[in-house]
GROMACS .gro file of C-alpha atoms in nm:
model
  377
    1MET     CA    1   9.737   5.178   7.707
    2GLU     CA    2   9.450   5.119   7.950
    3GLU     CA    3   9.079   5.139   7.994
    4GLN     CA    4   8.854   5.447   8.016
    5GLU     CA    5   8.916   5.685   8.289
    6ILE     CA    6   8.704   5.685   8.598
    7GLU     CA    7   8.388   5.890   8.560
    8GLU     CA    8   8.129   5.687   8.760
    9ASP     CA    9   8.058   5.740   9.127
   10ILE     CA   10   8.254   5.431   9.289
   11ASP     CA   11   7.999   5.451   9.576
   12VAL     CA   12   7.766   5.271   9.350
   13TYR     CA   13   8.000   5.011   9.232
   14ARG     CA   14   8.253   4.762   9.350
   15VAL     CA   15   8.615   4.784   9.235
   16VAL     CA   16   8.780   4.482   9.095
   17CYS     CA   17   9.136   4.412   8.986
   18PRO     CA   18   9.069   4.231   8.648
   19LYS     CA   19   9.250   3.931   8.539
   20PRO     CA   20   9.507   4.099   8.301
   21ALA     CA   21   9.628   4.354   8.567
   22TYR     CA   22   9.634   4.082   8.852
   23ASP     CA   23   9.812   3.835   8.651
   24ARG     CA   24  10.088   4.086   8.564
   25LEU     CA   25  10.107   4.195   8.928
   26ASP     CA   26  10.130   3.824   9.028
   27LYS     CA   27  10.395   3.728   8.762
   28SER     CA   28  10.608   4.022   8.876
   29GLY     CA   29  10.602   3.920   9.241
   30LEU     CA   30  10.451   4.248   9.331
   31ILE     CA   31  10.125   4.109   9.511
   32ARG     CA   32  10.361   3.978   9.791
   33LEU     CA   33  10.541   4.342   9.801
   34ILE     CA   34  10.200   4.527   9.806
   35LYS     CA   35  10.042   4.324  10.090
   36SER     CA   36  10.366   4.387  10.301
   37LYS     CA   37  10.278   4.780  10.268
   38LYS     CA   38   9.952   4.743  10.456
   39ARG     CA   39  10.007   5.026  10.690
   40GLN     CA   40  10.092   5.273  10.415
   41ILE     CA   41   9.776   5.170  10.229
   42THR     CA   42   9.577   5.203  10.546
   43ASP     CA   43   9.707   5.528  10.637
   44LEU     CA   44   9.617   5.671  10.286
   45LEU     CA   45   9.290   5.512  10.207
   46LEU     CA   46   9.150   5.432  10.524
   47LEU     CA   47   9.292   5.705  10.778
   48GLY     CA   48   9.361   5.980  10.552
   49ASP     CA   49   9.699   6.031  10.753
   50PHE     CA   50   9.883   6.294  10.565
   51GLU     CA   51  10.161   6.322  10.804
   52GLY     CA   52  10.490   6.125  10.805
   53GLU     CA   53  10.590   5.953  10.486
   54ILE     CA   54  10.278   6.047  10.288
   55GLY     CA   55  10.307   6.429  10.355
   56THR     CA   56  10.674   6.417  10.295
   57LEU     CA   57  10.600   6.260   9.935
   58VAL     CA   58  10.309   6.515   9.871
   59ASN     CA   59  10.553   6.819   9.960
   60LEU     CA   60  10.817   6.660   9.748
   61ALA     CA   61  10.592   6.638   9.461
   62ARG     CA   62  10.484   6.990   9.508
   63THR     CA   63  10.823   7.143   9.498
   64ASN     CA   64  10.936   6.939   9.202
   65PHE     CA   65  10.599   7.020   9.005
   66LEU     CA   66  10.649   7.374   9.066
   67ASN     CA   67  11.005   7.379   8.934
   68THR     CA   68  10.976   7.509   8.591
   69ASP     CA   69  11.345   7.412   8.502
   70LYS     CA   70  11.262   7.054   8.499
   71ARG     CA   71  11.182   6.883   8.179
   72ILE     CA   72  10.873   6.667   8.136
   73SER     CA   73  10.953   6.297   8.229
   74GLU     CA   74  10.816   5.995   8.394
   75ARG     CA   75  10.915   6.142   8.718
   76SER     CA   76  10.757   6.488   8.659
   77GLU     CA   77  10.447   6.322   8.533
   78MET     CA   78  10.427   6.132   8.838
   79PHE     CA   79  10.449   6.420   9.059
   80ARG     CA   80  10.190   6.614   8.867
   81ASP     CA   81   9.944   6.336   8.949
   82ILE     CA   82  10.023   6.327   9.293
   83VAL     CA   83   9.962   6.708   9.317
   84GLU     CA   84   9.646   6.658   9.123
   85PHE     CA   85   9.541   6.416   9.398
   86ASP     CA   86   9.626   6.653   9.665
   87LEU     CA   87   9.433   6.929   9.498
   88GLY     CA   88   9.144   6.688   9.454
   89LEU     CA   89   9.138   6.652   9.833
   90ASP     CA   90   9.142   7.014   9.901
   91GLU     CA   91   8.859   7.068   9.651
   92GLU     CA   92   8.650   6.805   9.825
   93ASN     CA   93   8.738   6.925  10.185
   94PHE     CA   94   9.016   6.749  10.366
   95GLY     CA   95   8.900   6.478  10.591
   96ALA     CA   96   8.616   6.363  10.372
   97PRO     CA   97   8.530   5.998  10.395
   98SER     CA   98   8.748   5.713  10.266
   99ASN     CA   99   8.546   5.635   9.955
  100MET     CA  100   8.640   5.977   9.813
  101ARG     CA  101   9.018   5.906   9.870
  102GLU     CA  102   8.937   5.571   9.685
  103GLU     CA  103   8.803   5.750   9.400
  104LEU     CA  104   9.081   6.003   9.372
  105THR     CA  105   9.335   5.733   9.415
  106LEU     CA  106   9.177   5.548   9.105
  107LYS     CA  107   9.203   5.868   8.905
  108HIS     CA  108   9.529   5.965   9.039
  109PRO     CA  109   9.718   5.638   9.130
  110SER     CA  110  10.078   5.772   9.143
  111LEU     CA  111  10.071   5.841   9.532
  112LEU     CA  112   9.967   5.505   9.624
  113ALA     CA  113  10.205   5.333   9.373
  114TYR     CA  114  10.497   5.532   9.492
  115LEU     CA  115  10.416   5.481   9.854
  116ILE     CA  116  10.426   5.106   9.780
  117LEU     CA  117  10.697   5.077   9.510
  118GLY     CA  118  10.922   5.386   9.560
  119GLU     CA  119  11.161   5.437   9.277
  120LYS     CA  120  11.090   5.075   9.149
  121VAL     CA  121  10.774   5.218   8.990
  122PHE     CA  122  11.008   5.344   8.733
  123ASP     CA  123  11.110   4.986   8.637
  124PHE     CA  124  10.765   4.926   8.497
  125GLU     CA  125  10.871   4.765   8.180
  126LYS     CA  126  11.085   4.503   8.383
  127LEU     CA  127  10.799   4.447   8.588
  128GLY     CA  128  10.562   4.345   8.277
  129PHE     CA  129  10.373   4.654   8.233
  130PRO     CA  130  10.388   4.864   7.925
  131THR     CA  131  10.356   5.209   8.095
  132ARG     CA  132  10.411   5.351   8.427
  133ARG     CA  133  10.038   5.445   8.426
  134SER     CA  134   9.939   5.096   8.375
  135LEU     CA  135  10.137   4.969   8.664
  136GLU     CA  136  10.013   5.246   8.897
  137LYS     CA  137   9.632   5.182   8.801
  138SER     CA  138   9.681   4.806   8.850
  139ILE     CA  139   9.824   4.852   9.181
  140ALA     CA  140   9.531   5.096   9.272
  141SER     CA  141   9.264   4.842   9.153
  142PHE     CA  142   9.409   4.566   9.340
  143CYS     CA  143   9.455   4.739   9.673
  144ILE     CA  144   9.106   4.910   9.651
  145GLY     CA  145   8.924   4.599   9.531
  146GLU     CA  146   9.097   4.356   9.774
  147ARG     CA  147   9.027   4.602  10.068
  148LEU     CA  148   9.393   4.567  10.192
  149TRP     CA  149   9.341   4.857  10.458
  150SER     CA  150   9.087   4.626  10.641
  151PHE     CA  151   9.183   4.522  10.992
  152GLY     CA  152   8.986   4.199  10.979
  153ASP     CA  153   9.076   3.837  10.898
  154LYS     CA  154   8.755   3.713  10.814
  155GLU     CA  155   8.788   3.674  10.440
  156TRP     CA  156   8.927   3.391  10.230
  157ILE     CA  157   8.974   3.471   9.876
  158TRP     CA  158   9.116   3.291   9.569
  159ARG     CA  159   9.094   3.319   9.194
  160ARG     CA  160   9.043   3.069   8.929
  161GLY     CA  161   9.034   3.156   8.555
  162ASP     CA  162   8.786   3.470   8.514
  163PHE     CA  163   8.653   3.464   8.855
  164ARG     CA  164   8.735   3.563   9.187
  165TYR     CA  165   8.584   3.370   9.477
  166GLU     CA  166   8.533   3.496   9.844
  167ILE     CA  167   8.407   3.329  10.146
  168SER     CA  168   8.370   3.547  10.471
  169GLN     CA  169   8.223   3.576  10.807
  170ASN     CA  170   8.083   3.870  11.000
  171VAL     CA  171   8.117   3.945  11.364
  172HIS     CA  172   7.805   3.744  11.438
  173GLY     CA  173   7.930   3.432  11.260
  174ASP     CA  174   7.703   3.470  10.934
  175LEU     CA  175   7.841   3.312  10.622
  176TYR     CA  176   7.872   3.501  10.289
  177ALA     CA  177   8.003   3.331   9.977
  178HIS     CA  178   8.002   3.474   9.633
  179GLN     CA  179   8.211   3.492   9.303
  180ILE     CA  180   8.272   3.778   9.072
  181ASP     CA  181   8.375   3.798   8.730
  182VAL     CA  182   8.723   3.943   8.683
  183SER     CA  183   8.757   3.896   8.308
  184GLY     CA  184   8.903   4.170   8.108
  185LYS     CA  185   9.048   4.261   7.756
  186ASP     CA  186   9.414   4.209   7.684
  187TYR     CA  187   9.535   4.236   7.341
  188ILE     CA  188   9.799   4.389   7.101
  189GLU     CA  189   9.703   4.659   6.865
  190LYS     CA  190   9.913   4.741   6.573
  191THR     CA  191   9.946   5.115   6.512
  192LEU     CA  192  10.173   5.345   6.284
  193LEU     CA  193  10.377   5.414   6.616
  194GLY     CA  194  10.436   5.040   6.687
  195ASP     CA  195  10.244   4.757   6.875
  196TRP     CA  196  10.038   4.884   7.172
  197ASN     CA  197   9.958   4.639   7.457
  198ILE     CA  198   9.590   4.711   7.565
  199PHE     CA  199   9.462   4.546   7.874
  200ASP     CA  200   9.209   4.651   8.155
  201THR     CA  201   9.341   4.759   8.483
  202LEU     CA  202   8.998   4.827   8.630
  203LYS     CA  203   8.657   4.656   8.653
  204LEU     CA  204   8.342   4.806   8.806
  205HIS     CA  205   8.065   4.585   8.922
  206ASN     CA  206   7.723   4.686   9.074
  207ARG     CA  207   7.747   4.660   9.457
  208ALA     CA  208   7.420   4.421   9.472
  209PHE     CA  209   7.539   4.129   9.664
  210GLN     CA  210   7.546   3.795   9.438
  211GLY     CA  211   7.591   3.480   9.594
  212ILE     CA  212   7.475   3.308   9.909
  213PHE     CA  213   7.440   3.375  10.274
  214ALA     CA  214   7.349   3.189  10.580
  215TYR     CA  215   7.273   3.353  10.923
  216GLN     CA  216   7.431   3.198  11.240
  217ASP     CA  217   7.500   2.846  11.096
  218TRP     CA  218   7.768   2.716  10.853
  219SER     CA  219   7.669   2.350  10.900
  220GLN     CA  220   7.441   2.310  10.565
  221PHE     CA  221   7.720   2.467  10.373
  222LEU     CA  222   7.980   2.234  10.510
  223VAL     CA  223   7.762   1.917  10.453
  224ALA     CA  224   7.681   2.041  10.089
  225SER     CA  225   8.058   2.057  10.034
  226LEU     CA  226   8.126   1.717  10.173
  227LYS     CA  227   7.828   1.565   9.988
  228TYR     CA  228   7.971   1.729   9.660
  229ALA     CA  229   8.295   1.576   9.731
  230GLU     CA  230   8.137   1.233   9.780
  231ALA     CA  231   7.936   1.276   9.442
  232ILE     CA  232   8.265   1.357   9.248
  233GLY     CA  233   8.458   1.057   9.411
  234LYS     CA  234   8.694   1.299   9.615
  235SER     CA  235   8.555   1.209   9.959
  236LYS     CA  236   8.915   1.101  10.077
  237MET     CA  237   9.086   1.421   9.952
  238PRO     CA  238   9.340   1.545  10.190
  239GLU     CA  239   9.143   1.842  10.290
  240ILE     CA  240   8.874   1.597  10.427
  241ALA     CA  241   9.084   1.297  10.538
  242GLN     CA  242   9.333   1.524  10.724
  243TRP     CA  243   9.101   1.809  10.815
  244LYS     CA  244   9.236   1.861  11.166
  245GLU     CA  245   9.569   1.930  11.021
  246VAL     CA  246   9.431   2.154  10.746
  247LEU     CA  247   9.249   2.349  11.053
  248ASN     CA  248   9.566   2.362  11.240
  249LYS     CA  249   9.730   2.531  10.941
  250VAL     CA  250   9.448   2.783  10.835
  251GLY     CA  251   9.351   2.840  11.209
  252ALA     CA  252   9.014   2.908  11.336
  253VAL     CA  253   8.849   3.265  11.369
  254GLY     CA  254   8.598   3.311  11.654
  255THR     CA  255   8.274   3.517  11.670
  256ALA     CA  256   8.101   3.738  11.931
  257THR     CA  257   7.864   3.462  12.018
  258ALA     CA  258   7.814   3.250  12.307
  259GLU     CA  259   7.795   2.951  12.094
  260CYS     CA  260   8.145   3.009  11.969
  261GLU     CA  261   8.275   3.004  12.327
  262PHE     CA  262   8.081   2.707  12.470
  263GLY     CA  263   7.895   2.527  12.199
  264GLY     CA  264   7.545   2.398  12.269
  265SER     CA  265   7.325   2.490  11.969
  266GLY     CA  266   7.418   2.146  11.789
  267GLY     CA  267   7.423   1.767  11.883
  268ASP     CA  268   7.408   1.435  11.751
  269PHE     CA  269   7.050   1.468  11.664
  270SER     CA  270   7.084   1.780  11.456
  271THR     CA  271   7.400   1.614  11.267
  272GLU     CA  272   7.163   1.317  11.192
  273ILE     CA  273   6.915   1.535  11.033
  274LEU     CA  274   7.177   1.723  10.819
  275PHE     CA  275   7.287   1.399  10.677
  276ASP     CA  276   6.949   1.257  10.619
  277ASN     CA  277   6.905   1.541  10.371
  278ASP     CA  278   7.003   1.482  10.009
  279ILE     CA  279   7.212   1.707   9.780
  280ILE     CA  280   7.059   1.735   9.447
  281ILE     CA  281   7.252   1.556   9.165
  282GLU     CA  282   7.127   1.620   8.806
  283GLY     CA  283   7.022   1.281   8.678
  284LYS     CA  284   6.962   1.112   8.999
  285GLY     CA  285   6.633   1.115   9.187
  286SER     CA  286   6.588   1.116   9.550
  287GLU     CA  287   6.290   1.057   9.781
  288LYS     CA  288   6.461   1.250  10.073
  289PHE     CA  289   6.420   1.613  10.150
  290PRO     CA  290   6.662   1.836   9.985
  291LEU     CA  291   6.946   1.983  10.161
  292CYS     CA  292   6.941   2.361  10.175
  293VAL     CA  293   7.139   2.657  10.300
  294TYR     CA  294   6.918   2.868  10.507
  295GLY     CA  295   6.931   3.244  10.463
  296ASP     CA  296   6.683   3.468  10.656
  297GLY     CA  297   6.378   3.245  10.616
  298ASN     CA  298   6.271   3.425  10.296
  299ASN     CA  299   6.607   3.326  10.118
  300ASP     CA  300   6.698   2.955  10.088
  301PHE     CA  301   6.975   2.842   9.869
  302VAL     CA  302   6.976   2.465   9.703
  303PRO     CA  303   7.308   2.313   9.648
  304TYR     CA  304   7.300   2.122   9.306
  305VAL     CA  305   7.549   1.924   9.161
  306ASN     CA  306   7.573   1.956   8.762
  307ASN     CA  307   7.817   1.889   8.499
  308GLY     CA  308   8.065   1.803   8.800
  309ASN     CA  309   8.033   2.139   8.943
  310LEU     CA  310   7.856   2.249   9.277
  311CYS     CA  311   7.603   2.524   9.197
  312TYR     CA  312   7.386   2.720   9.450
  313LEU     CA  313   7.038   2.775   9.329
  314PHE     CA  314   6.801   3.065   9.428
  315LYS     CA  315   6.405   3.049   9.370
  316ASP     CA  316   6.336   3.297   9.102
  317LYS     CA  317   6.032   3.301   8.869
  318GLU     CA  318   6.263   3.416   8.586
  319GLY     CA  319   6.519   3.147   8.653
  320GLU     CA  320   6.627   2.919   8.375
  321ILE     CA  321   6.658   2.594   8.565
  322GLU     CA  322   6.358   2.350   8.670
  323LEU     CA  323   6.405   2.097   8.932
  324GLN     CA  324   6.063   1.933   8.937
  325ASP     CA  325   6.234   1.578   8.845
  326HIS     CA  326   6.388   1.600   9.194
  327GLY     CA  327   6.076   1.583   9.401
  328ARG     CA  328   5.780   1.757   9.514
  329PHE     CA  329   5.969   2.046   9.695
  330PHE     CA  330   6.057   2.177   9.357
  331GLU     CA  331   5.720   2.161   9.164
  332ASN     CA  332   5.624   2.467   8.975
  333GLY     CA  333   5.945   2.650   9.077
  334ARG     CA  334   6.206   2.784   8.858
  335TYR     CA  335   6.556   2.870   9.002
  336LYS     CA  336   6.864   3.075   8.899
  337LYS     CA  337   7.227   3.005   8.965
  338VAL     CA  338   7.398   3.259   9.208
  339LEU     CA  339   7.717   3.072   9.276
  340GLU     CA  340   7.920   2.798   9.116
  341TYR     CA  341   8.219   2.600   9.254
  342ALA     CA  342   8.420   2.356   9.032
  343PRO     CA  343   8.630   2.050   9.171
  344GLU     CA  344   8.945   2.267   9.167
  345ASP     CA  345   8.781   2.510   9.407
  346LEU     CA  346   8.679   2.249   9.674
  347PRO     CA  347   8.992   2.268   9.886
  348GLU     CA  348   8.964   2.643   9.907
  349VAL     CA  349   8.587   2.609  10.003
  350LEU     CA  350   8.678   2.353  10.294
  351LYS     CA  351   8.973   2.560  10.400
  352ALA     CA  352   8.768   2.856  10.447
  353THR     CA  353   8.473   2.671  10.605
  354TYR     CA  354   8.691   2.516  10.867
  355ARG     CA  355   8.860   2.857  10.955
  356PHE     CA  356   8.518   3.037  10.992
  357PHE     CA  357   8.280   2.780  11.084
  358ALA     CA  358   8.004   2.912  11.302
  359ARG     CA  359   7.829   2.970  11.522
  360ASP     CA  360   7.849   2.647  11.738
  361ARG     CA  361   8.208   2.516  11.651
  362SER     CA  362   8.143   2.200  11.837
  363MET     CA  363   7.947   2.100  11.545
  364LEU     CA  364   8.244   2.085  11.307
  365PRO     CA  365   8.416   1.761  11.458
  366LYS     CA  366   8.055   1.593  11.461
  367ILE     CA  367   7.992   1.645  11.102
  368MET     CA  368   8.362   1.561  10.977
  369ASN     CA  369   8.364   1.244  11.192
  370LYS     CA  370   8.027   1.136  11.071
  371PHE     CA  371   8.108   1.198  10.729
  372ILE     CA  372   8.450   1.021  10.724
  373GLY     CA  373   8.298   0.734  10.924
  374GLU     CA  374   8.035   0.673  10.670
  375THR     CA  375   8.243   0.736  10.344
  376SER     CA  376   8.538   0.518  10.487
  377LYS     CA  377   8.302   0.195  10.482
   0.00000   0.00000   0.00000
């Protein structure tokens, strides 16, 4: 059994594959298989290409669904769902934008699931799912939530507990980092017909961005991560000490900017200024100017170490955090937490930063060499 059917306009929401569904996909080994089917996912969700493989499957579903001699079965119900998907396209005018195909896929996930799994979709119990429908809906929310039809390679994603984390870079080299709650219900309900495993296969979040961003410069974000590592006694962790090897493994992604090609916006002087700013640590005062990740001039984010975690704070009169004990910069101000990393997240944060660092990549080795030189003394 699964959660309520899709009724909301998903244009207003961001789709997320919740932890109960994701964990089942992961445990069954399906995530790797799903990612290997990116072409089929792209054909359906992005391109709306109903020729070839997709068209053949839709025609097969129509033929079998209209065959009145066939008994109701898992297969016939799957064909019914595929036909309903196809009818939904006809009603909404074929060639409609991809968000309509996403919504139809969430309501009628059989087509996408069969494109990916084929006959394996009927082995749902062996794959750890109580029903075929729960398997299909989990696949749909994962494909749509992870945007698997995207042509880009500028997102670094990981999960920890009830949160999904993402660090990404746009074409101009701007930084975006956020986390999103992926928790969901997962329990056994005893009924007269037996035990039912009830778990969420879909979660919807408001599309409003929750996290931090920085236009054109990743330097402050990197320095904040390094100073956080130092604050929790991890300045010599492999992802820092062997950062060049880590960069070689994750690869570097360029941007459409001159700085990416030739450097030129940084230098030793700006590196000194970066390290002369202090990260805020709860219970520890500082007379130096606080390190900030600068957004667009009106939005600055303050890295703040509290209870062993690295939090990013945003000034908000309704915020629950006060920092007046940390210097005049924070007097009469209140802050809210918009992003939080634990020590376990730090390796992923650093890998993503090395991969996407922009816009002037010549600053990356200068920052790393200075930090390693100072913390190795």
